[in-house]
Tab-separated table of C-alpha atoms in Angstrom:
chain	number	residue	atom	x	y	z
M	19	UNK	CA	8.600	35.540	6.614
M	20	UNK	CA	7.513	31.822	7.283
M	21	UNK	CA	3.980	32.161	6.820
M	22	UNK	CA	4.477	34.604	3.836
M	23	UNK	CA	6.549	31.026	2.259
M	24	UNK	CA	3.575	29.222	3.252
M	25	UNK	CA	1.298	31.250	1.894
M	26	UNK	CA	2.966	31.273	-1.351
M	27	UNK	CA	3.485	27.902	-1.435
M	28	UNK	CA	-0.274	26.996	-0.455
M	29	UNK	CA	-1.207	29.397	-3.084
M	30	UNK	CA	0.764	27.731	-6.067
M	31	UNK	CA	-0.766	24.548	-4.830
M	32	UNK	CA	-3.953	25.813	-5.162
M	33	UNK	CA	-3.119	27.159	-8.906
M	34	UNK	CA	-1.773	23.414	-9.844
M	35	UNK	CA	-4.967	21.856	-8.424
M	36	UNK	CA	-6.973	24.113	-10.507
M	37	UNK	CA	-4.935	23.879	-13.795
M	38	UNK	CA	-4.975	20.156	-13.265
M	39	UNK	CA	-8.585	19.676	-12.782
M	40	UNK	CA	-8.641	21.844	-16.049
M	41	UNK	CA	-6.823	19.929	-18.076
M	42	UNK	CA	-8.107	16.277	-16.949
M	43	UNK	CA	-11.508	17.396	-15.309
M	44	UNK	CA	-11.529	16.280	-12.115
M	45	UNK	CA	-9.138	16.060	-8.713
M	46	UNK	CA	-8.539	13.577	-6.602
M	47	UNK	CA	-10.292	15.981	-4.124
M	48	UNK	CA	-13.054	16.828	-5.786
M	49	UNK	CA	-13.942	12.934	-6.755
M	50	UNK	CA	-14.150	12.095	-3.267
M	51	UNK	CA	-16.547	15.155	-2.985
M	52	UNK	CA	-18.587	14.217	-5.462
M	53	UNK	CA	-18.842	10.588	-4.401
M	54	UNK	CA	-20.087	12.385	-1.133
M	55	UNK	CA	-22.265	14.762	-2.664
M	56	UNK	CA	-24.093	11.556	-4.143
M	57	UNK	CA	-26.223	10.844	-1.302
M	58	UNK	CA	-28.011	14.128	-2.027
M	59	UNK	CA	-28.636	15.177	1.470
M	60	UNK	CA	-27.996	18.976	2.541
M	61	UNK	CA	-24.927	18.947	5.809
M	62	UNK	CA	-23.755	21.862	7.921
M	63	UNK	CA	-20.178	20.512	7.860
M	64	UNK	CA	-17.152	21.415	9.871
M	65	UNK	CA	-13.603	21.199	8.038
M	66	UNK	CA	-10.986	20.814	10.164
M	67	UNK	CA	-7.423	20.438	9.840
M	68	UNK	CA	-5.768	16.910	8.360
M	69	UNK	CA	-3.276	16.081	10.575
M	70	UNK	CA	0.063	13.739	9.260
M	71	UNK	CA	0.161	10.528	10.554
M	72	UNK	CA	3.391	10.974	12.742
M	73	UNK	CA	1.541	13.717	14.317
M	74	UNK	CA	3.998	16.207	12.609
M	75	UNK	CA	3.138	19.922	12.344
M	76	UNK	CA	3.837	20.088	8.224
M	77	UNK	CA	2.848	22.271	5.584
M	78	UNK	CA	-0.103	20.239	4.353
M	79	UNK	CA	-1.968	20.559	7.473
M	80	UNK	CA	-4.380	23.350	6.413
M	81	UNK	CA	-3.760	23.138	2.945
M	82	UNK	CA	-5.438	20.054	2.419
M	83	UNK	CA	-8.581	20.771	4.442
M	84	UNK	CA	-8.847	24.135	2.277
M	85	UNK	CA	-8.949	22.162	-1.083
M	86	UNK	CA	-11.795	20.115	0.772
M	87	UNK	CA	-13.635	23.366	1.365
M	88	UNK	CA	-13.070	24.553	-1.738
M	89	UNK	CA	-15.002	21.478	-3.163
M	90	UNK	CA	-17.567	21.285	-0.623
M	91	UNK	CA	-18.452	24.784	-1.524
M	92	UNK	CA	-19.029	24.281	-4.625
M	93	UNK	CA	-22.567	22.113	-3.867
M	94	UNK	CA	-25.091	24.838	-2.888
M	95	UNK	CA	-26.912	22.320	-0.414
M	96	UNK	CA	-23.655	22.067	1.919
M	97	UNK	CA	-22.926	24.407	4.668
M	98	UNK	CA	-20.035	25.067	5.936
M	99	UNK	CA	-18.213	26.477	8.967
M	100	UNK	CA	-15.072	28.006	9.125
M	101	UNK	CA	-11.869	26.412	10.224
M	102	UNK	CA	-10.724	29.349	12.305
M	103	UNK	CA	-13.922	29.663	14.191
M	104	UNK	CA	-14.503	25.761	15.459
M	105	UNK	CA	-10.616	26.589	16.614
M	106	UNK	CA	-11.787	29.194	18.381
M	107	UNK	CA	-14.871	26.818	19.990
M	108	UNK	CA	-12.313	24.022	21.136
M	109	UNK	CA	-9.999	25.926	23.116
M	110	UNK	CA	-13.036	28.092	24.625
M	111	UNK	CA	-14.122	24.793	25.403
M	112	UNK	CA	-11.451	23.312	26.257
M	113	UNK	CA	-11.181	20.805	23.452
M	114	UNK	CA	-8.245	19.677	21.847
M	115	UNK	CA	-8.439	20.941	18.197
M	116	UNK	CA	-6.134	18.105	16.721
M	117	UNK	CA	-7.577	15.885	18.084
M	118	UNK	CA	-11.091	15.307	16.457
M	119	UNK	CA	-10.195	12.296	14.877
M	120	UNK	CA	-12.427	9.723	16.903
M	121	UNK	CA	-16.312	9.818	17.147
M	122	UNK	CA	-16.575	11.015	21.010
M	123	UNK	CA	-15.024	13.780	20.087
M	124	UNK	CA	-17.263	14.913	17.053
M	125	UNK	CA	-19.901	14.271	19.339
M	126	UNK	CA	-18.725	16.923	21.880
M	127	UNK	CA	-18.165	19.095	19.284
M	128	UNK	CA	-21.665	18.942	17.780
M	129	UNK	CA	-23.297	20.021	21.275
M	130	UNK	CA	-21.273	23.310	21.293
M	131	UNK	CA	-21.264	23.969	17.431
M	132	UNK	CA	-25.060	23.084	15.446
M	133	UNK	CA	-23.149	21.624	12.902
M	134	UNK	CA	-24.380	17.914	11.085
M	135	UNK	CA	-20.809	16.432	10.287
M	136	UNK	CA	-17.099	16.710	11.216
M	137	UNK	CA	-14.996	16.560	7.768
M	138	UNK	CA	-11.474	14.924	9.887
M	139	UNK	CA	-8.627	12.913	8.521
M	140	UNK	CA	-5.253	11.997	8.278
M	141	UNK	CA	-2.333	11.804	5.606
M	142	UNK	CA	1.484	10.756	5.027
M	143	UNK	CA	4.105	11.610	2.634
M	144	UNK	CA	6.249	9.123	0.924
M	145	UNK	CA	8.563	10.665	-1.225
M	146	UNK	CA	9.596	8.686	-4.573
M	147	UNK	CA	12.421	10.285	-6.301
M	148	UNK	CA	11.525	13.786	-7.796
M	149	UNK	CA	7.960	13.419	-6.471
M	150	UNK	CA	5.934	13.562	-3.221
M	151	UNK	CA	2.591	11.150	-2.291
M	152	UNK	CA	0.203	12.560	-0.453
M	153	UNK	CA	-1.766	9.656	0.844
M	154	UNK	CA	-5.134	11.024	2.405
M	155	UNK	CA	-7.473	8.823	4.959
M	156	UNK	CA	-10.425	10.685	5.715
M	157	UNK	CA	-14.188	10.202	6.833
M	158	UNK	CA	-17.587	12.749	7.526
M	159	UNK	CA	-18.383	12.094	10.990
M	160	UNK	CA	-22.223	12.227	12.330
M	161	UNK	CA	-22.158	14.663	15.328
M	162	UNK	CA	-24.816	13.311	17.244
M	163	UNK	CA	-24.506	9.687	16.645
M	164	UNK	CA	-20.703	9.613	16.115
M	165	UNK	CA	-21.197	7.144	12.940
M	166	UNK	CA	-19.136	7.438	10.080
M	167	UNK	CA	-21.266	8.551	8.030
M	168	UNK	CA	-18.782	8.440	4.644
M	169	UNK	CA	-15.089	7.684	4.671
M	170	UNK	CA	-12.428	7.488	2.057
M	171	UNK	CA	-8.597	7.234	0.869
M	172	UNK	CA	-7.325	9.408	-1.684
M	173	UNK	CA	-3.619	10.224	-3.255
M	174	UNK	CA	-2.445	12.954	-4.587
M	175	UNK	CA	1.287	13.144	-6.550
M	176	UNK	CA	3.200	16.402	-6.646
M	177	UNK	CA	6.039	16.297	-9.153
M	178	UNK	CA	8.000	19.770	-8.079
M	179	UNK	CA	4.831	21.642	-8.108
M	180	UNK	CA	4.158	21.086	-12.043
M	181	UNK	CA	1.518	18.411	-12.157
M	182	UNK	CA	-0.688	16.242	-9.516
M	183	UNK	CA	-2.508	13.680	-10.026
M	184	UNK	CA	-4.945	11.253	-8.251
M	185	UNK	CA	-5.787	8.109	-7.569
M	186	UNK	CA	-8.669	7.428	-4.779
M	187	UNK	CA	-11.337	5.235	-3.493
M	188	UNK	CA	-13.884	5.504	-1.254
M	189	UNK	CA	-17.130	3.931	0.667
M	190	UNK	CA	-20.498	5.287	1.813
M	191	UNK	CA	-21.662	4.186	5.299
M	192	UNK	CA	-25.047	2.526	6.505
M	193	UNK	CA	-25.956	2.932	9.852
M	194	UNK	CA	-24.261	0.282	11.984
M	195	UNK	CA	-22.288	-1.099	9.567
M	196	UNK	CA	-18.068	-0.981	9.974
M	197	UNK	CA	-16.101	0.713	7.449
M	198	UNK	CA	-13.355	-0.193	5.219
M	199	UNK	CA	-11.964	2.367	2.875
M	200	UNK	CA	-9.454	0.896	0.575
């Protein structure tokens, strides 16, 4: 019964995202793709889940790496692997699967998986009245060299599941060089 509501509700999201992007022509989401997509370089990339920032278990977990897929996909030069089977790889490995937020990590990942880039991130809620933000933190990270290879912040606004919208920002890496996403 739970994950028949989740379903559902992912689903619905889904529909809003899509009737948003519509109507204004582009997503927070897929703004930070394209940004990405920018560099023009082909990536086997791994999506895993976002996790919230007070390490909560919460609805969005999954549903916002799935609108990242969905984007990703859409570029022809990206390839992607599925969630469900680097979950599988961690715990055969041994690897914590929430936990692929730091660079060592990617890197241990990459020598099991022949994947390019990690796709990892965090978010919070703040809640504002009759609507929810969705603020997103997230960053590409290079397998073998554990560099941050693009990173970015991103917002989206649910009003009771009628509208979102976005604001976002983001910054490509250089080798070497620290990051700050604003």
């Amino acid at each position: 019964m739970l994950l028949l509501r989740f379903f559902k509700f992912t689903y619905l999201f889904l529909i809003v995202c899509v009737i948003q992007c519509t109507t204004t022509g582009s997503s927070p989401i897929e703004s930070v793709i394209l940004n990405f997509n920018k560099n023009k370089k082909s990536y086997k990339i791994g999506v895993i889940d976002f996790i919230h920032s007070e390490k909560q278990t919460n609805k969005y977990d999954s549903m916002i790496s799935d609108l990242f897929i969905v984007e990703l996909s859409k570029d022809s030069s990206n390839i992607l692997v599925e969630r469900t089977k680097l979950a599988e790889l961690l715990t055969e490995h041994s690897l914590e699967y929430s936990g692929l937020l730091d660079s060592d990590q990617a890197r241990k990942l990459g020598k099991i998986i022949p994947i390019d880039l990690i796709l990892t991130g965090s978010y919070s809620i703040q809640k504002i009245q009759t609507q929810e933000e969705i603020k997103i933190s997230g960053r590409f990270i290079h397998v073998v060299t554990g560099e941050i290879v693009y990173a970015f912040n991103t917002t989206i606004t649910q009003e009771n599941q009628d509208s979102i919208t976005n604001q976002n920002s983001s910054q490509q890496t250089t080798p070497g060089k620290n990051v700050l996403a604003t």
